[in-house]
PDB file of N, CA and C in Angstrom:
ATOM      1  N   GLU F   1       0.835  -1.191   0.015  1.00 69.00           N
ATOM      2  CA  GLU F   1       0.004  -0.014   0.016  1.00 69.00           C
ATOM      3  C   GLU F   1       0.860   1.247   0.014  1.00 69.00           C
ATOM      4  N   MET F   2       1.967   1.227   0.722  1.00 75.00           N
ATOM      5  CA  MET F   2       2.845   2.414   0.792  1.00 75.00           C
ATOM      6  C   MET F   2       3.439   2.745  -0.578  1.00 75.00           C
ATOM      7  N   ARG F   3       3.808   1.697  -1.342  1.00 82.00           N
ATOM      8  CA  ARG F   3       4.331   1.942  -2.672  1.00 82.00           C
ATOM      9  C   ARG F   3       3.291   2.596  -3.575  1.00 82.00           C
ATOM     10  N   LEU F   4       2.061   2.138  -3.474  1.00 83.00           N
ATOM     11  CA  LEU F   4       0.971   2.721  -4.276  1.00 83.00           C
ATOM     12  C   LEU F   4       0.771   4.207  -3.882  1.00 83.00           C
ATOM     13  N   LEU F   5       0.742   4.478  -2.596  1.00 82.00           N
ATOM     14  CA  LEU F   5       0.519   5.877  -2.186  1.00 82.00           C
ATOM     15  C   LEU F   5       1.660   6.782  -2.644  1.00 82.00           C
ATOM     16  N   ALA F   6       2.870   6.267  -2.572  1.00 82.00           N
ATOM     17  CA  ALA F   6       4.041   7.040  -3.068  1.00 82.00           C
ATOM     18  C   ALA F   6       3.891   7.297  -4.591  1.00 82.00           C
ATOM     19  N   GLU F   7       3.465   6.292  -5.322  1.00 83.00           N
ATOM     20  CA  GLU F   7       3.264   6.450  -6.766  1.00 83.00           C
ATOM     21  C   GLU F   7       2.151   7.491  -7.089  1.00 83.00           C
ATOM     22  N   LEU F   8       1.069   7.464  -6.314  1.00 80.00           N
ATOM     23  CA  LEU F   8       0.005   8.410  -6.501  1.00 80.00           C
ATOM     24  C   LEU F   8       0.470   9.851  -6.222  1.00 80.00           C
ATOM     25  N   ASP F   9       1.244   9.966  -5.142  1.00 80.00           N
ATOM     26  CA  ASP F   9       1.775  11.298  -4.789  1.00 80.00           C
ATOM     27  C   ASP F   9       2.796  11.768  -5.813  1.00 80.00           C
ATOM     28  N   ASN F  10       3.604  10.895  -6.348  1.00 78.00           N
ATOM     29  CA  ASN F  10       4.570  11.206  -7.405  1.00 78.00           C
ATOM     30  C   ASN F  10       3.884  11.781  -8.620  1.00 78.00           C
ATOM     31  N   ARG F  11       2.698  11.179  -8.959  1.00 79.00           N
ATOM     32  CA  ARG F  11       1.960  11.614 -10.151  1.00 79.00           C
ATOM     33  C   ARG F  11       1.041  12.778  -9.830  1.00 79.00           C
ATOM     34  N   GLU F  12       1.043  13.223  -8.574  1.00 82.00           N
ATOM     35  CA  GLU F  12       0.188  14.322  -8.128  1.00 82.00           C
ATOM     36  C   GLU F  12      -1.288  14.001  -8.390  1.00 82.00           C
ATOM     37  N   LEU F  13      -1.711  12.738  -8.187  1.00 83.00           N
ATOM     38  CA  LEU F  13      -3.075  12.341  -8.318  1.00 83.00           C
ATOM     39  C   LEU F  13      -3.807  12.482  -7.008  1.00 83.00           C
ATOM     40  N   GLN F  14      -5.018  12.885  -7.086  1.00 86.00           N
ATOM     41  CA  GLN F  14      -5.868  12.998  -5.841  1.00 86.00           C
ATOM     42  C   GLN F  14      -6.349  11.597  -5.470  1.00 86.00           C
ATOM     43  N   TRP F  15      -6.331  11.287  -4.190  1.00 86.00           N
ATOM     44  CA  TRP F  15      -6.841  10.034  -3.716  1.00 86.00           C
ATOM     45  C   TRP F  15      -7.313  10.177  -2.306  1.00 86.00           C
ATOM     46  N   GLU F  16      -8.138   9.165  -1.851  1.00 88.00           N
ATOM     47  CA  GLU F  16      -8.613   9.142  -0.491  1.00 88.00           C
ATOM     48  C   GLU F  16      -8.855   7.696  -0.080  1.00 88.00           C
ATOM     49  N   THR F  17      -8.802   7.450   1.183  1.00 88.00           N
ATOM     50  CA  THR F  17      -9.125   6.109   1.714  1.00 88.00           C
ATOM     51  C   THR F  17     -10.600   6.048   1.967  1.00 88.00           C
ATOM     52  N   VAL F  18     -11.243   4.971   1.428  1.00 88.00           N
ATOM     53  CA  VAL F  18     -12.688   4.742   1.593  1.00 88.00           C
ATOM     54  C   VAL F  18     -12.902   3.316   2.020  1.00 88.00           C
ATOM     55  N   GLU F  19     -14.091   3.033   2.508  1.00 89.00           N
ATOM     56  CA  GLU F  19     -14.486   1.644   2.835  1.00 89.00           C
ATOM     57  C   GLU F  19     -15.607   1.268   1.920  1.00 89.00           C
ATOM     58  N   ARG F  20     -15.458   0.082   1.262  1.00 83.00           N
ATOM     59  CA  ARG F  20     -16.435  -0.384   0.294  1.00 83.00           C
ATOM     60  C   ARG F  20     -16.660  -1.881   0.505  1.00 83.00           C
ATOM     61  N   TYR F  21     -17.832  -2.369   0.070  1.00 83.00           N
ATOM     62  CA  TYR F  21     -18.056  -3.765  -0.073  1.00 83.00           C
ATOM     63  C   TYR F  21     -17.462  -4.185  -1.424  1.00 83.00           C
ATOM     64  N   LEU F  22     -16.526  -5.121  -1.423  1.00 80.00           N
ATOM     65  CA  LEU F  22     -15.927  -5.541  -2.678  1.00 80.00           C
ATOM     66  C   LEU F  22     -16.954  -6.291  -3.517  1.00 80.00           C
ATOM     67  N   PRO F  23     -16.886  -6.134  -4.863  1.00 77.00           N
ATOM     68  CA  PRO F  23     -17.890  -6.777  -5.737  1.00 77.00           C
ATOM     69  C   PRO F  23     -17.595  -8.207  -6.039  1.00 77.00           C
ATOM     70  N   LEU F  24     -17.198  -8.979  -5.072  1.00 77.00           N
ATOM     71  CA  LEU F  24     -16.767 -10.357  -5.326  1.00 77.00           C
ATOM     72  C   LEU F  24     -17.801 -11.422  -4.899  1.00 77.00           C
ATOM     73  N   TYR F  25     -18.298 -11.267  -3.721  1.00 80.00           N
ATOM     74  CA  TYR F  25     -19.269 -12.194  -3.127  1.00 80.00           C
ATOM     75  C   TYR F  25     -19.849 -11.497  -1.913  1.00 80.00           C
ATOM     76  N   TYR F  26     -20.809 -12.174  -1.227  1.00 81.00           N
ATOM     77  CA  TYR F  26     -21.408 -11.536  -0.065  1.00 81.00           C
ATOM     78  C   TYR F  26     -20.343 -11.269   0.986  1.00 81.00           C
ATOM     79  N   GLN F  27     -20.386 -10.051   1.565  1.00 81.00           N
ATOM     80  CA  GLN F  27     -19.453  -9.699   2.595  1.00 81.00           C
ATOM     81  C   GLN F  27     -20.216  -8.970   3.747  1.00 81.00           C
ATOM     82  N   LYS F  28     -19.877  -9.322   4.955  1.00 88.00           N
ATOM     83  CA  LYS F  28     -20.480  -8.697   6.114  1.00 88.00           C
ATOM     84  C   LYS F  28     -19.826  -7.342   6.397  1.00 88.00           C
ATOM     85  N   ASN F  29     -18.556  -7.205   6.097  1.00 90.00           N
ATOM     86  CA  ASN F  29     -17.823  -5.975   6.442  1.00 90.00           C
ATOM     87  C   ASN F  29     -17.254  -5.305   5.198  1.00 90.00           C
ATOM     88  N   LYS F  30     -17.113  -4.030   5.280  1.00 89.00           N
ATOM     89  CA  LYS F  30     -16.502  -3.267   4.181  1.00 89.00           C
ATOM     90  C   LYS F  30     -14.989  -3.419   4.291  1.00 89.00           C
ATOM     91  N   THR F  31     -14.335  -3.242   3.168  1.00 89.00           N
ATOM     92  CA  THR F  31     -12.896  -3.333   3.071  1.00 89.00           C
ATOM     93  C   THR F  31     -12.304  -1.968   2.786  1.00 89.00           C
ATOM     94  N   LYS F  32     -11.203  -1.638   3.394  1.00 90.00           N
ATOM     95  CA  LYS F  32     -10.490  -0.404   3.211  1.00 90.00           C
ATOM     96  C   LYS F  32      -9.881  -0.408   1.801  1.00 90.00           C
ATOM     97  N   CYS F  33     -10.198   0.629   1.047  1.00 89.00           N
ATOM     98  CA  CYS F  33      -9.731   0.776  -0.356  1.00 89.00           C
ATOM     99  C   CYS F  33      -9.190   2.161  -0.555  1.00 89.00           C
ATOM    100  N   ILE F  34      -8.444   2.340  -1.639  1.00 87.00           N
ATOM    101  CA  ILE F  34      -7.947   3.651  -2.016  1.00 87.00           C
ATOM    102  C   ILE F  34      -8.718   4.087  -3.251  1.00 87.00           C
ATOM    103  N   LYS F  35      -9.363   5.231  -3.162  1.00 88.00           N
ATOM    104  CA  LYS F  35     -10.094   5.782  -4.315  1.00 88.00           C
ATOM    105  C   LYS F  35      -9.222   6.822  -4.996  1.00 88.00           C
ATOM    106  N   VAL F  36      -8.975   6.638  -6.262  1.00 87.00           N
ATOM    107  CA  VAL F  36      -8.104   7.534  -7.044  1.00 87.00           C
ATOM    108  C   VAL F  36      -8.969   8.348  -7.978  1.00 87.00           C
ATOM    109  N   TYR F  37      -8.717   9.615  -8.091  1.00 85.00           N
ATOM    110  CA  TYR F  37      -9.459  10.497  -8.970  1.00 85.00           C
ATOM    111  C   TYR F  37      -8.656  10.806 -10.229  1.00 85.00           C
ATOM    112  N   ALA F  38      -9.317  10.841 -11.368  1.00 83.00           N
ATOM    113  CA  ALA F  38      -8.700  11.216 -12.625  1.00 83.00           C
ATOM    114  C   ALA F  38      -9.371  12.456 -13.173  1.00 83.00           C
ATOM    115  N   ASP F  39      -8.594  13.300 -13.853  1.00 81.00           N
ATOM    116  CA  ASP F  39      -9.167  14.547 -14.416  1.00 81.00           C
ATOM    117  C   ASP F  39     -10.164  14.251 -15.535  1.00 81.00           C
ATOM    118  N   LEU F  40      -9.912  13.269 -16.340  1.00 82.00           N
ATOM    119  CA  LEU F  40     -10.747  12.904 -17.447  1.00 82.00           C
ATOM    120  C   LEU F  40     -11.093  11.437 -17.472  1.00 82.00           C
ATOM    121  N   PRO F  41     -12.343  11.096 -17.751  1.00 79.00           N
ATOM    122  CA  PRO F  41     -12.727   9.662 -17.808  1.00 79.00           C
ATOM    123  C   PRO F  41     -11.851   8.875 -18.789  1.00 79.00           C
ATOM    124  N   GLY F  42     -11.401   9.544 -19.828  1.00 83.00           N
ATOM    125  CA  GLY F  42     -10.548   8.857 -20.856  1.00 83.00           C
ATOM    126  C   GLY F  42      -9.207   8.420 -20.310  1.00 83.00           C
ATOM    127  N   ASN F  43      -8.773   8.990 -19.169  1.00 84.00           N
ATOM    128  CA  ASN F  43      -7.490   8.615 -18.562  1.00 84.00           C
ATOM    129  C   ASN F  43      -7.565   7.310 -17.721  1.00 84.00           C
ATOM    130  N   ILE F  44      -8.801   6.866 -17.445  1.00 85.00           N
ATOM    131  CA  ILE F  44      -8.980   5.709 -16.570  1.00 85.00           C
ATOM    132  C   ILE F  44      -8.340   4.438 -17.094  1.00 85.00           C
ATOM    133  N   PRO F  45      -8.545   4.040 -18.336  1.00 88.00           N
ATOM    134  CA  PRO F  45      -7.946   2.766 -18.779  1.00 88.00           C
ATOM    135  C   PRO F  45      -6.436   2.693 -18.586  1.00 88.00           C
ATOM    136  N   LYS F  46      -5.746   3.729 -18.985  1.00 87.00           N
ATOM    137  CA  LYS F  46      -4.281   3.731 -18.874  1.00 87.00           C
ATOM    138  C   LYS F  46      -3.850   3.711 -17.383  1.00 87.00           C
ATOM    139  N   LEU F  47      -4.557   4.509 -16.604  1.00 87.00           N
ATOM    140  CA  LEU F  47      -4.263   4.565 -15.192  1.00 87.00           C
ATOM    141  C   LEU F  47      -4.567   3.206 -14.526  1.00 87.00           C
ATOM    142  N   ARG F  48      -5.646   2.569 -14.876  1.00 88.00           N
ATOM    143  CA  ARG F  48      -5.975   1.237 -14.342  1.00 88.00           C
ATOM    144  C   ARG F  48      -4.881   0.264 -14.674  1.00 88.00           C
ATOM    145  N   GLU F  49      -4.397   0.242 -15.921  1.00 89.00           N
ATOM    146  CA  GLU F  49      -3.367  -0.607 -16.336  1.00 89.00           C
ATOM    147  C   GLU F  49      -2.088  -0.409 -15.556  1.00 89.00           C
ATOM    148  N   GLU F  50      -1.685   0.843 -15.394  1.00 87.00           N
ATOM    149  CA  GLU F  50      -0.440   1.184 -14.752  1.00 87.00           C
ATOM    150  C   GLU F  50      -0.466   0.894 -13.261  1.00 87.00           C
ATOM    151  N   LEU F  51      -1.626   1.073 -12.597  1.00 87.00           N
ATOM    152  CA  LEU F  51      -1.719   0.832 -11.154  1.00 87.00           C
ATOM    153  C   LEU F  51      -2.050  -0.591 -10.753  1.00 87.00           C
ATOM    154  N   SER F  52      -2.361  -1.439 -11.745  1.00 88.00           N
ATOM    155  CA  SER F  52      -2.720  -2.811 -11.441  1.00 88.00           C
ATOM    156  C   SER F  52      -1.564  -3.601 -10.832  1.00 88.00           C
ATOM    157  N   GLN F  53      -0.333  -3.150 -11.016  1.00 88.00           N
ATOM    158  CA  GLN F  53       0.796  -3.833 -10.421  1.00 88.00           C
ATOM    159  C   GLN F  53       0.772  -3.778  -8.898  1.00 88.00           C
ATOM    160  N   TYR F  54      -0.045  -2.863  -8.332  1.00 85.00           N
ATOM    161  CA  TYR F  54      -0.067  -2.668  -6.851  1.00 85.00           C
ATOM    162  C   TYR F  54      -1.171  -3.433  -6.184  1.00 85.00           C
ATOM    163  N   GLY F  55      -2.054  -4.066  -6.980  1.00 86.00           N
ATOM    164  CA  GLY F  55      -3.165  -4.840  -6.391  1.00 86.00           C
ATOM    165  C   GLY F  55      -4.360  -4.856  -7.287  1.00 86.00           C
ATOM    166  N   ASN F  56      -5.464  -5.402  -6.777  1.00 87.00           N
ATOM    167  CA  ASN F  56      -6.692  -5.456  -7.571  1.00 87.00           C
ATOM    168  C   ASN F  56      -7.307  -4.060  -7.776  1.00 87.00           C
ATOM    169  N   ILE F  57      -7.892  -3.891  -8.944  1.00 87.00           N
ATOM    170  CA  ILE F  57      -8.507  -2.628  -9.277  1.00 87.00           C
ATOM    171  C   ILE F  57     -10.038  -2.859  -9.327  1.00 87.00           C
ATOM    172  N   TYR F  58     -10.824  -2.068  -8.610  1.00 84.00           N
ATOM    173  CA  TYR F  58     -12.248  -2.193  -8.614  1.00 84.00           C
ATOM    174  C   TYR F  58     -12.842  -0.882  -9.087  1.00 84.00           C
ATOM    175  N   GLU F  59     -14.030  -0.934  -9.668  1.00 80.00           N
ATOM    176  CA  GLU F  59     -14.816   0.254 -10.011  1.00 80.00           C
ATOM    177  C   GLU F  59     -14.124   1.130 -11.067  1.00 80.00           C
ATOM    178  N   ALA F  60     -13.235   0.586 -11.822  1.00 80.00           N
ATOM    179  CA  ALA F  60     -12.558   1.388 -12.850  1.00 80.00           C
ATOM    180  C   ALA F  60     -13.272   1.399 -14.210  1.00 80.00           C
ATOM    181  N   ASP F  61     -14.245   0.514 -14.379  1.00 78.00           N
ATOM    182  CA  ASP F  61     -14.920   0.401 -15.678  1.00 78.00           C
ATOM    183  C   ASP F  61     -16.388   0.787 -15.584  1.00 78.00           C
ATOM    184  N   ILE F  62     -16.714   1.580 -14.594  1.00 79.00           N
ATOM    185  CA  ILE F  62     -18.102   2.017 -14.397  1.00 79.00           C
ATOM    186  C   ILE F  62     -18.336   3.248 -15.301  1.00 79.00           C
ATOM    187  N   LEU F  63     -19.471   3.248 -16.007  1.00 81.00           N
ATOM    188  CA  LEU F  63     -19.812   4.393 -16.854  1.00 81.00           C
ATOM    189  C   LEU F  63     -19.932   5.669 -15.990  1.00 81.00           C
ATOM    190  N   PHE F  64     -19.665   6.804 -16.612  1.00 78.00           N
ATOM    191  CA  PHE F  64     -19.676   8.072 -15.894  1.00 78.00           C
ATOM    192  C   PHE F  64     -20.952   8.282 -15.173  1.00 78.00           C
ATOM    193  N   ILE F  65     -22.094   8.075 -15.805  1.00 81.00           N
ATOM    194  CA  ILE F  65     -23.393   8.351 -15.127  1.00 81.00           C
ATOM    195  C   ILE F  65     -23.568   7.520 -13.914  1.00 81.00           C
ATOM    196  N   ARG F  66     -23.159   6.234 -13.989  1.00 82.00           N
ATOM    197  CA  ARG F  66     -23.324   5.348 -12.817  1.00 82.00           C
ATOM    198  C   ARG F  66     -22.344   5.794 -11.721  1.00 82.00           C
ATOM    199  N   ARG F  67     -21.133   6.185 -12.068  1.00 77.00           N
ATOM    200  CA  ARG F  67     -20.151   6.646 -11.100  1.00 77.00           C
ATOM    201  C   ARG F  67     -20.675   7.929 -10.397  1.00 77.00           C
ATOM    202  N   PHE F  68     -21.297   8.803 -11.186  1.00 80.00           N
ATOM    203  CA  PHE F  68     -21.875  10.035 -10.624  1.00 80.00           C
ATOM    204  C   PHE F  68     -22.956   9.712  -9.598  1.00 80.00           C
ATOM    205  N   LEU F  69     -23.829   8.774  -9.964  1.00 81.00           N
ATOM    206  CA  LEU F  69     -24.917   8.361  -9.041  1.00 81.00           C
ATOM    207  C   LEU F  69     -24.301   7.786  -7.744  1.00 81.00           C
ATOM    208  N   CYS F  70     -23.330   6.932  -7.863  1.00 77.00           N
ATOM    209  CA  CYS F  70     -22.666   6.310  -6.689  1.00 77.00           C
ATOM    210  C   CYS F  70     -22.048   7.403  -5.808  1.00 77.00           C
ATOM    211  N   ASP F  71     -21.333   8.325  -6.440  1.00 77.00           N
ATOM    212  CA  ASP F  71     -20.605   9.367  -5.699  1.00 77.00           C
ATOM    213  C   ASP F  71     -21.600  10.293  -4.972  1.00 77.00           C
ATOM    214  N   CYS F  72     -22.802  10.434  -5.527  1.00 77.00           N
ATOM    215  CA  CYS F  72     -23.786  11.338  -4.883  1.00 77.00           C
ATOM    216  C   CYS F  72     -24.724  10.529  -4.014  1.00 77.00           C
ATOM    217  N   ASN F  73     -24.412   9.227  -3.740  1.00 77.00           N
ATOM    218  CA  ASN F  73     -25.244   8.361  -2.898  1.00 77.00           C
ATOM    219  C   ASN F  73     -26.699   8.249  -3.406  1.00 77.00           C
ATOM    220  N   ILE F  74     -26.863   8.250  -4.727  1.00 80.00           N
ATOM    221  CA  ILE F  74     -28.180   8.097  -5.348  1.00 80.00           C
ATOM    222  C   ILE F  74     -28.310   6.646  -5.829  1.00 80.00           C
ATOM    223  N   ASN F  75     -29.391   5.998  -5.390  1.00 75.00           N
ATOM    224  CA  ASN F  75     -29.650   4.604  -5.776  1.00 75.00           C
ATOM    225  C   ASN F  75     -30.865   4.572  -6.669  1.00 75.00           C
ATOM    226  N   GLY F  76     -31.063   3.425  -7.330  1.00 75.00           N
ATOM    227  CA  GLY F  76     -32.225   3.274  -8.172  1.00 75.00           C
ATOM    228  C   GLY F  76     -33.539   3.523  -7.378  1.00 75.00           C
ATOM    229  N   CYS F  77     -34.479   4.166  -8.000  1.00 77.00           N
ATOM    230  CA  CYS F  77     -35.799   4.449  -7.406  1.00 77.00           C
ATOM    231  C   CYS F  77     -35.732   5.446  -6.278  1.00 77.00           C
ATOM    232  N   ASP F  78     -34.590   6.081  -5.999  1.00 79.00           N
ATOM    233  CA  ASP F  78     -34.573   7.138  -5.007  1.00 79.00           C
ATOM    234  C   ASP F  78     -35.345   8.373  -5.479  1.00 79.00           C
ATOM    235  N   ILE F  79     -35.898   9.052  -4.565  1.00 79.00           N
ATOM    236  CA  ILE F  79     -36.565  10.323  -4.859  1.00 79.00           C
ATOM    237  C   ILE F  79     -35.555  11.438  -4.598  1.00 79.00           C
ATOM    238  N   ILE F  80     -35.427  12.339  -5.581  1.00 78.00           N
ATOM    239  CA  ILE F  80     -34.441  13.453  -5.468  1.00 78.00           C
ATOM    240  C   ILE F  80     -35.219  14.743  -5.269  1.00 78.00           C
ATOM    241  N   SER F  81     -34.828  15.447  -4.253  1.00 77.00           N
ATOM    242  CA  SER F  81     -35.484  16.754  -3.973  1.00 77.00           C
ATOM    243  C   SER F  81     -34.566  17.893  -4.484  1.00 77.00           C
ATOM    244  N   VAL F  82     -35.138  18.749  -5.275  1.00 75.00           N
ATOM    245  CA  VAL F  82     -34.373  19.941  -5.779  1.00 75.00           C
ATOM    246  C   VAL F  82     -35.240  21.172  -5.553  1.00 75.00           C
ATOM    247  N   LYS F  83     -34.562  22.303  -5.340  1.00 77.00           N
ATOM    248  CA  LYS F  83     -35.234  23.567  -5.020  1.00 77.00           C
ATOM    249  C   LYS F  83     -35.474  24.418  -6.255  1.00 77.00           C
ATOM    250  N   ASN F  84     -34.713  24.238  -7.309  1.00 76.00           N
ATOM    251  CA  ASN F  84     -34.836  25.013  -8.590  1.00 76.00           C
ATOM    252  C   ASN F  84     -34.813  24.077  -9.739  1.00 76.00           C
ATOM    253  N   ASN F  85     -35.067  24.593 -10.935  1.00 80.00           N
ATOM    254  CA  ASN F  85     -35.049  23.781 -12.152  1.00 80.00           C
ATOM    255  C   ASN F  85     -33.626  23.407 -12.518  1.00 80.00           C
ATOM    256  N   VAL F  86     -32.664  24.235 -12.174  1.00 81.00           N
ATOM    257  CA  VAL F  86     -31.240  23.967 -12.469  1.00 81.00           C
ATOM    258  C   VAL F  86     -30.519  23.960 -11.127  1.00 81.00           C
ATOM    259  N   VAL F  87     -29.788  22.876 -10.821  1.00 77.00           N
ATOM    260  CA  VAL F  87     -29.092  22.802  -9.533  1.00 77.00           C
ATOM    261  C   VAL F  87     -27.711  22.241  -9.807  1.00 77.00           C
ATOM    262  N   HIS F  88     -26.795  22.576  -8.912  1.00 80.00           N
ATOM    263  CA  HIS F  88     -25.458  22.002  -8.900  1.00 80.00           C
ATOM    264  C   HIS F  88     -25.556  20.630  -8.232  1.00 80.00           C
ATOM    265  N   TYR F  89     -24.767  19.628  -8.636  1.00 77.00           N
ATOM    266  CA  TYR F  89     -24.917  18.329  -8.130  1.00 77.00           C
ATOM    267  C   TYR F  89     -24.756  18.251  -6.603  1.00 77.00           C
ATOM    268  N   THR F  90     -24.028  19.220  -6.017  1.00 79.00           N
ATOM    269  CA  THR F  90     -23.848  19.196  -4.567  1.00 79.00           C
ATOM    270  C   THR F  90     -25.109  19.622  -3.832  1.00 79.00           C
ATOM    271  N   GLU F  91     -26.101  20.170  -4.559  1.00 80.00           N
ATOM    272  CA  GLU F  91     -27.374  20.581  -3.972  1.00 80.00           C
ATOM    273  C   GLU F  91     -28.424  19.483  -3.999  1.00 80.00           C
ATOM    274  N   LEU F  92     -28.136  18.340  -4.568  1.00 78.00           N
ATOM    275  CA  LEU F  92     -29.133  17.235  -4.627  1.00 78.00           C
ATOM    276  C   LEU F  92     -29.378  16.689  -3.239  1.00 78.00           C
ATOM    277  N   GLU F  93     -30.615  16.398  -2.965  1.00 79.00           N
ATOM    278  CA  GLU F  93     -30.980  15.757  -1.695  1.00 79.00           C
ATOM    279  C   GLU F  93     -31.760  14.522  -1.982  1.00 79.00           C
ATOM    280  N   VAL F  94     -31.263  13.366  -1.474  1.00 80.00           N
ATOM    281  CA  VAL F  94     -31.973  12.084  -1.633  1.00 80.00           C
ATOM    282  C   VAL F  94     -33.047  11.976  -0.527  1.00 80.00           C
ATOM    283  N   VAL F  95     -34.238  11.695  -0.908  1.00 79.00           N
ATOM    284  CA  VAL F  95     -35.333  11.554   0.068  1.00 79.00           C
ATOM    285  C   VAL F  95     -35.751  10.078   0.103  1.00 79.00           C
ATOM    286  N   ASN F  96     -35.838   9.534   1.344  1.00 69.00           N
ATOM    287  CA  ASN F  96     -36.240   8.147   1.541  1.00 69.00           C
ATOM    288  C   ASN F  96     -37.333   8.121   2.562  1.00 69.00           C
ATOM    289  N   ASN F  97     -38.518   7.651   2.129  1.00 54.00           N
ATOM    290  CA  ASN F  97     -39.651   7.637   3.054  1.00 54.00           C
ATOM    291  C   ASN F  97     -39.956   8.958   3.664  1.00 54.00           C
ATOM    292  N   GLY F  98     -39.785  10.025   2.860  1.00 54.00           N
ATOM    293  CA  GLY F  98     -40.101  11.355   3.372  1.00 54.00           C
ATOM    294  C   GLY F  98     -39.027  11.991   4.200  1.00 54.00           C
ATOM    295  N   LYS F  99     -37.940  11.279   4.468  1.00 57.00           N
ATOM    296  CA  LYS F  99     -36.813  11.797   5.246  1.00 57.00           C
ATOM    297  C   LYS F  99     -35.623  12.074   4.381  1.00 57.00           C
ATOM    298  N   THR F 100     -35.016  13.232   4.495  1.00 55.00           N
ATOM    299  CA  THR F 100     -33.836  13.586   3.766  1.00 55.00           C
ATOM    300  C   THR F 100     -32.639  12.837   4.316  1.00 55.00           C
ATOM    301  N   LEU F 101     -31.891  12.201   3.411  1.00 50.00           N
ATOM    302  CA  LEU F 101     -30.674  11.448   3.869  1.00 50.00           C
ATOM    303  C   LEU F 101     -29.465  12.289   3.856  1.00 50.00           C
TER     304      LEU F 101
END
């Protein structure tokens, strides 16, 4: 993990530590992962290939719209509350059973 973090810092890539359920089989607990940000979606395939030497790569082939929904904690059939016709994505509110999440 330390070599990967050094490589990310060398490349001046943004990253953060997150906890996720791995997409392999049923899991009771989340696993600590490193989330790497790319400036352009087109950079993902090359970045995925280059960083694969450090371990398994997850969530690198998700379409932009699905990645956006995941990052905003929006799931299928969620109700989205907005205050205006045009909103910034940070202003989205997910409503579940009448309660804002």
